[in-house]
Amino acid sequence: MLGMARGEVATRSDDFATIFNVHHRRAVRLAYLLTGDPDNAEDIVSDAFAKVYRQWQRKDIDDIGAYIRRAVVNQANSKLRRRYLERAHASTRSGDDRGVLMVDELAGEKDQMWQAIQRLPDKQRRAVVLRYYEDLSVEETAEILGISPGTVKSQVSRGLDRLRQLLGEEVA
Amino acid sequence: MVDLETRLRETLQARAQDVEPTPLLWERVQQKRRRRTTLGWSIAGVATAVAAVVGVAILPNMVAGGPDDAPVVVGPAPVNPVNPRADVPPFVVIGEPGLVEVVATASGEVVHSFDVEPGAEIVDVAVRPSTRVPDLEVAWVQRIDGRHEIVVSRQTAEGFARYRLEEELAADAPAPSLTWSPDGRHLAWVVNSPAPGAPEEPGAVVRLRIADREDTELAPVGYSWNIGGGVRLADWVRTGDGAGTITGVSDDGQLTRFAVAGGAVEVLLEQAYPGQVPPAGESIEADPLPLTYADVAHPEGDESVRIELLASGRDEQAVPRLRAIVGPEVIELALPVDLVDADPASLRLAALGQAYAVLSLDQSHLFTRGAGLVGDLPVAGSRVLDFALGDEPSEPGVGPAAPAGLVLSDTLLATDGAEVFLLGTDGSRGQAAYQAPADRRVVAIAARPGTPGEAVLVLDDDSFVHLRPGAFRFSDPPQGPGFVSSALPARYQPRHDGARAPQPVWSPDGDYLAWLEHDGSGAATFRVVGWGPDGPGTGVTATDNAAFALRDGTAGYELIDWRWDDIAATVATLIFRTNDPDGVMSWSSGTLRRQADGAISDVEELGGEPDHGTTTLDSAGRFTLLLRQGAPEGPLTLVDAAATFVDLGSLTELGDTSLRIDAFGDGVVLYGNGLAFFIRADGVQRELPGGITAAAFVPTAGAITQPSAGHPRLDRCDATEADYPAAPAGTRQVYAHFFCGEDLSTFPVARRTVAPAVLTFALQQLFAGPDDHEQEIGFDSPFSGDTADLLLRATLDEDGNAVIDLRGEVLASVTLGHTATGRFVISVAATAFQFSNVEQVELRVDGSADRACDALAEDSDAPCVPYTRAWYEDVVAGPG
């Protein structure tokens, strides 16, 4: 026989909130390290979680932490592109054809290593942050960035060389 | 001293601790989640066709749009094309595991996501007919923890109401399914329970339940029949006041109709097949093909349409077929290429209203009864769905839409024998280019590769064949003849006129024109004429006018193709076609050698290869092969360079003796006997107007208006698009975006064209830079006459992804500092994003995205990802 039970009202928001609570802090910090911009970090992370939510609803995610990390990297990448064009605008208006305004912004920064990290080209910085902050393997880093492990090694190596160069210049 | 890597780690960890999320972050996530639009699906200006299996009936008038549509569209696109004329409901409701979403059909935008319990698998969805977006009510059946439940949820209300079904389910019978009454007041569902007393026997007791939705407890009335096999509810139509018919479909294709009148329900009929859902009491014999799935729709009135998915073949050899049955008419629907070999049992379909059907596999496709395939569902793998009405979401746009699909810089020219004219993709006849003399007819058009509009026409007066070289030129308004031609010296003309006019073939580099002649003997003669910058003749006799006798037995052969086999272009493969007296078409190949001085030294026909087909090359040098399997009436198959097979049916009406193809991208025009069809690699076909005897694609550069020929002019550089007068009928006005002073804001310069490839045209105009007058009034640009040839090709797929490929050697001449790079990118983006269906732009150099990154993103400071419309609007066009 048929049996009917009046159902209760329910949502999934509470479950996703739990995931958010577990992962959002580290996600914001990763976004900050990737972009060097604390104001943009939350914007990146909110975009990333909004996209993760859909996949999570579809139960397509095996490792939610890794998925969030990848989403943050992708969003940060988009944000960096935007910043690049903003700089192009700014440099045009100031007549600086080579300019990277960040140099001036960092002039007062005391932490030489942090200054140097922020002056890394974006690709090198992404690889360095994922390897040395997230402690990901070369293969894991390659997968997230969508490049080959060889390219990851190359970018990390060039990043470290660049850091040495920058620190040496700073010290000198 | 601590090593660098340790200090690096410590610094990153320390810096990370400096950042703490704000309490507002969760709210921002919620806001963005609600307005996300993650699904990619765009309407394309291309059409689809329905091919019948018995013969081929390519339905006319399938293609919408006018000359704006590009004649060149392409796969392998990630999605199938969408017929803009198809009457698609504005919204589709998709059910997947853990997901019930309302998606705008045109844009793919998710307009609402219903809350679904974690772990729930959605097995059926039904939209309440009396509701519309944005206040849609949806019922679905879900399986959770081994139980089945009906859930009813309203778009404007939080949460959902859930009703548990506790009846036992019959093994292998359809899962519970549901349907609404036409007035939306009642909800009906079936549960297929095991037949009592014989659990090991297949079959099920169908328990139909109907409940009044307005009752708080959804208390149903129930009916049971032992009709075997189980039933899935497909439809409920009104037949009179308080009366209606519910139609159920079993997995073996049987239809079961339940009459509903007042409070009573009875089974009317257990078998109905094939054809229109029959009146009560009539029974029709079953079709011998196993039906794997069926659904029924009632578009209007008493007309019913049945959409069927059948398995043709047995067991592992079975392949799916799809057809619509409307009254006595059975219409075979062409399946998309990616589904033709699918396991029929893995496919499902649903129908509603104007007979829309959906197949579910990795991709889901929408069909209409009249136009066949109309597009992909925006969510791959969606399992169940229904369609919904509502106000269609307005699509944001900044300008006219560029033609979707790969837009090559080609123009389709066709002839009916009397005239050569531009041909629109909808079959419309455009501007005339050439009028044949009264006593002659045009029998072939051979476009010279690598040139802007150069071609040779073949004219036949029933006694002699003449070749007439020239160049197509179009302008707006028309100025003089569209085909500027000159007579070919007699020594270069065909010497022997056989029963059939020669079909000249160009070498891929455009350096030679060749054809076969027949003098009545058993051997054909291979004629070749060298072509220089000024036309026929290079000054080297052996090159200019050479003839080679082929072996006996080649009478009636026709030269089809010429392909260089090596980079040095010294050895070529020739493809010949022959037709025996029975009309059997076969092919053979030959070889050709060229000396260092350019003279052709050797031509040899190597013998027949009956399994071969006729081939054609596109502008990228890729070949497409046309095979006739089992001539003369066997099926035709197209095979492209990516080994994509497109079955065309027999197309016997084209005839074998006159059958020819011309390639462009991954599509071809196939014509013969005065009929012509446009066919894409994914199987999309359309019939071109009757009477076409030949066609050719000609590079567009010769078919576009020049800046001085009718482009509107203003006297200041800070004008907007609105300041320009509208384009006259028959032309498109597009804009190249230049700068006006030092500021990085771009301003439009109008350009007009009659060519369909407007994205390509706009970019060509951009890269040519502002003309003298425009520079005088202040327009500035990184581009000038030196970069006029910068564009290698521009493509636009149906998701709005534009790929702009630049010539590296030209780009190398451009000095790009940081500022110039920004101006370069911004002006390209502004020009591309004027077309509302361009969603992102990827730059390449000689086909390489990496080379573009290296050239345009110095020091890797710009991440190498495509430029999106959102980025453009936020960063470039936005207030900031």
mmCIF file of N, CA and C in Angstrom, chain B residues 711-717 749 751 770-779:
data_model
loop_
_atom_site.group_PDB
_atom_site.id
_atom_site.type_symbol
_atom_site.label_atom_id
_atom_site.label_comp_id
_atom_site.label_asym_id
_atom_site.label_seq_id
_atom_site.Cartn_x
_atom_site.Cartn_y
_atom_site.Cartn_z
ATOM 1 N N HIS B 711 32.272 53.697 -47.098
ATOM 2 C CA HIS B 711 32.284 53.738 -45.640
ATOM 3 C C HIS B 711 31.925 55.139 -45.174
ATOM 4 N N PRO B 712 31.075 55.235 -44.185
ATOM 5 C CA PRO B 712 30.703 56.578 -43.721
ATOM 6 C C PRO B 712 31.884 57.270 -43.032
ATOM 7 N N ARG B 713 31.949 58.550 -43.155
ATOM 8 C CA ARG B 713 33.059 59.299 -42.556
ATOM 9 C C ARG B 713 32.519 60.384 -41.621
ATOM 10 N N LEU B 714 33.250 60.624 -40.571
ATOM 11 C CA LEU B 714 32.933 61.711 -39.663
ATOM 12 C C LEU B 714 34.149 62.637 -39.590
ATOM 13 N N ASP B 715 33.983 63.760 -38.927
ATOM 14 C CA ASP B 715 35.091 64.706 -38.880
ATOM 15 C C ASP B 715 35.725 64.809 -37.496
ATOM 16 N N ARG B 716 35.435 63.860 -36.654
ATOM 17 C CA ARG B 716 36.062 63.865 -35.329
ATOM 18 C C ARG B 716 36.302 62.420 -34.904
ATOM 19 N N CYS B 717 37.231 62.261 -33.978
ATOM 20 C CA CYS B 717 37.633 60.902 -33.641
ATOM 21 C C CYS B 717 36.980 60.391 -32.354
ATOM 22 N N VAL B 749 35.393 53.138 -35.643
ATOM 23 C CA VAL B 749 35.440 53.623 -37.021
ATOM 24 C C VAL B 749 34.608 52.649 -37.844
ATOM 25 N N ARG B 751 33.029 50.502 -40.756
ATOM 26 C CA ARG B 751 33.412 49.857 -42.011
ATOM 27 C C ARG B 751 32.219 49.031 -42.478
ATOM 28 N N PRO B 770 44.067 53.122 -39.136
ATOM 29 C CA PRO B 770 43.246 54.228 -39.658
ATOM 30 C C PRO B 770 43.816 54.738 -40.985
ATOM 31 N N ASP B 771 42.913 55.156 -41.870
ATOM 32 C CA ASP B 771 43.398 55.691 -43.146
ATOM 33 C C ASP B 771 43.855 57.136 -42.948
ATOM 34 N N ASP B 772 44.271 57.762 -44.039
ATOM 35 C CA ASP B 772 44.855 59.105 -43.934
ATOM 36 C C ASP B 772 43.874 60.092 -43.310
ATOM 37 N N HIS B 773 42.631 60.042 -43.786
ATOM 38 C CA HIS B 773 41.643 60.974 -43.250
ATOM 39 C C HIS B 773 41.430 60.736 -41.757
ATOM 40 N N GLU B 774 41.380 59.505 -41.399
ATOM 41 C CA GLU B 774 41.132 59.192 -39.984
ATOM 42 C C GLU B 774 42.318 59.610 -39.116
ATOM 43 N N GLN B 775 43.499 59.475 -39.654
ATOM 44 C CA GLN B 775 44.658 59.947 -38.887
ATOM 45 C C GLN B 775 44.630 61.465 -38.755
ATOM 46 N N GLU B 776 44.190 62.110 -39.781
ATOM 47 C CA GLU B 776 44.131 63.580 -39.734
ATOM 48 C C GLU B 776 43.177 64.078 -38.654
ATOM 49 N N ILE B 777 42.104 63.364 -38.450
ATOM 50 C CA ILE B 777 41.140 63.843 -37.448
ATOM 51 C C ILE B 777 41.450 63.274 -36.065
ATOM 52 N N GLY B 778 42.578 62.606 -35.921
ATOM 53 C CA GLY B 778 43.041 62.253 -34.587
ATOM 54 C C GLY B 778 43.052 60.787 -34.229
ATOM 55 N N PHE B 779 42.618 59.922 -35.099
ATOM 56 C CA PHE B 779 42.642 58.494 -34.760
ATOM 57 C C PHE B 779 44.076 57.981 -34.695
#
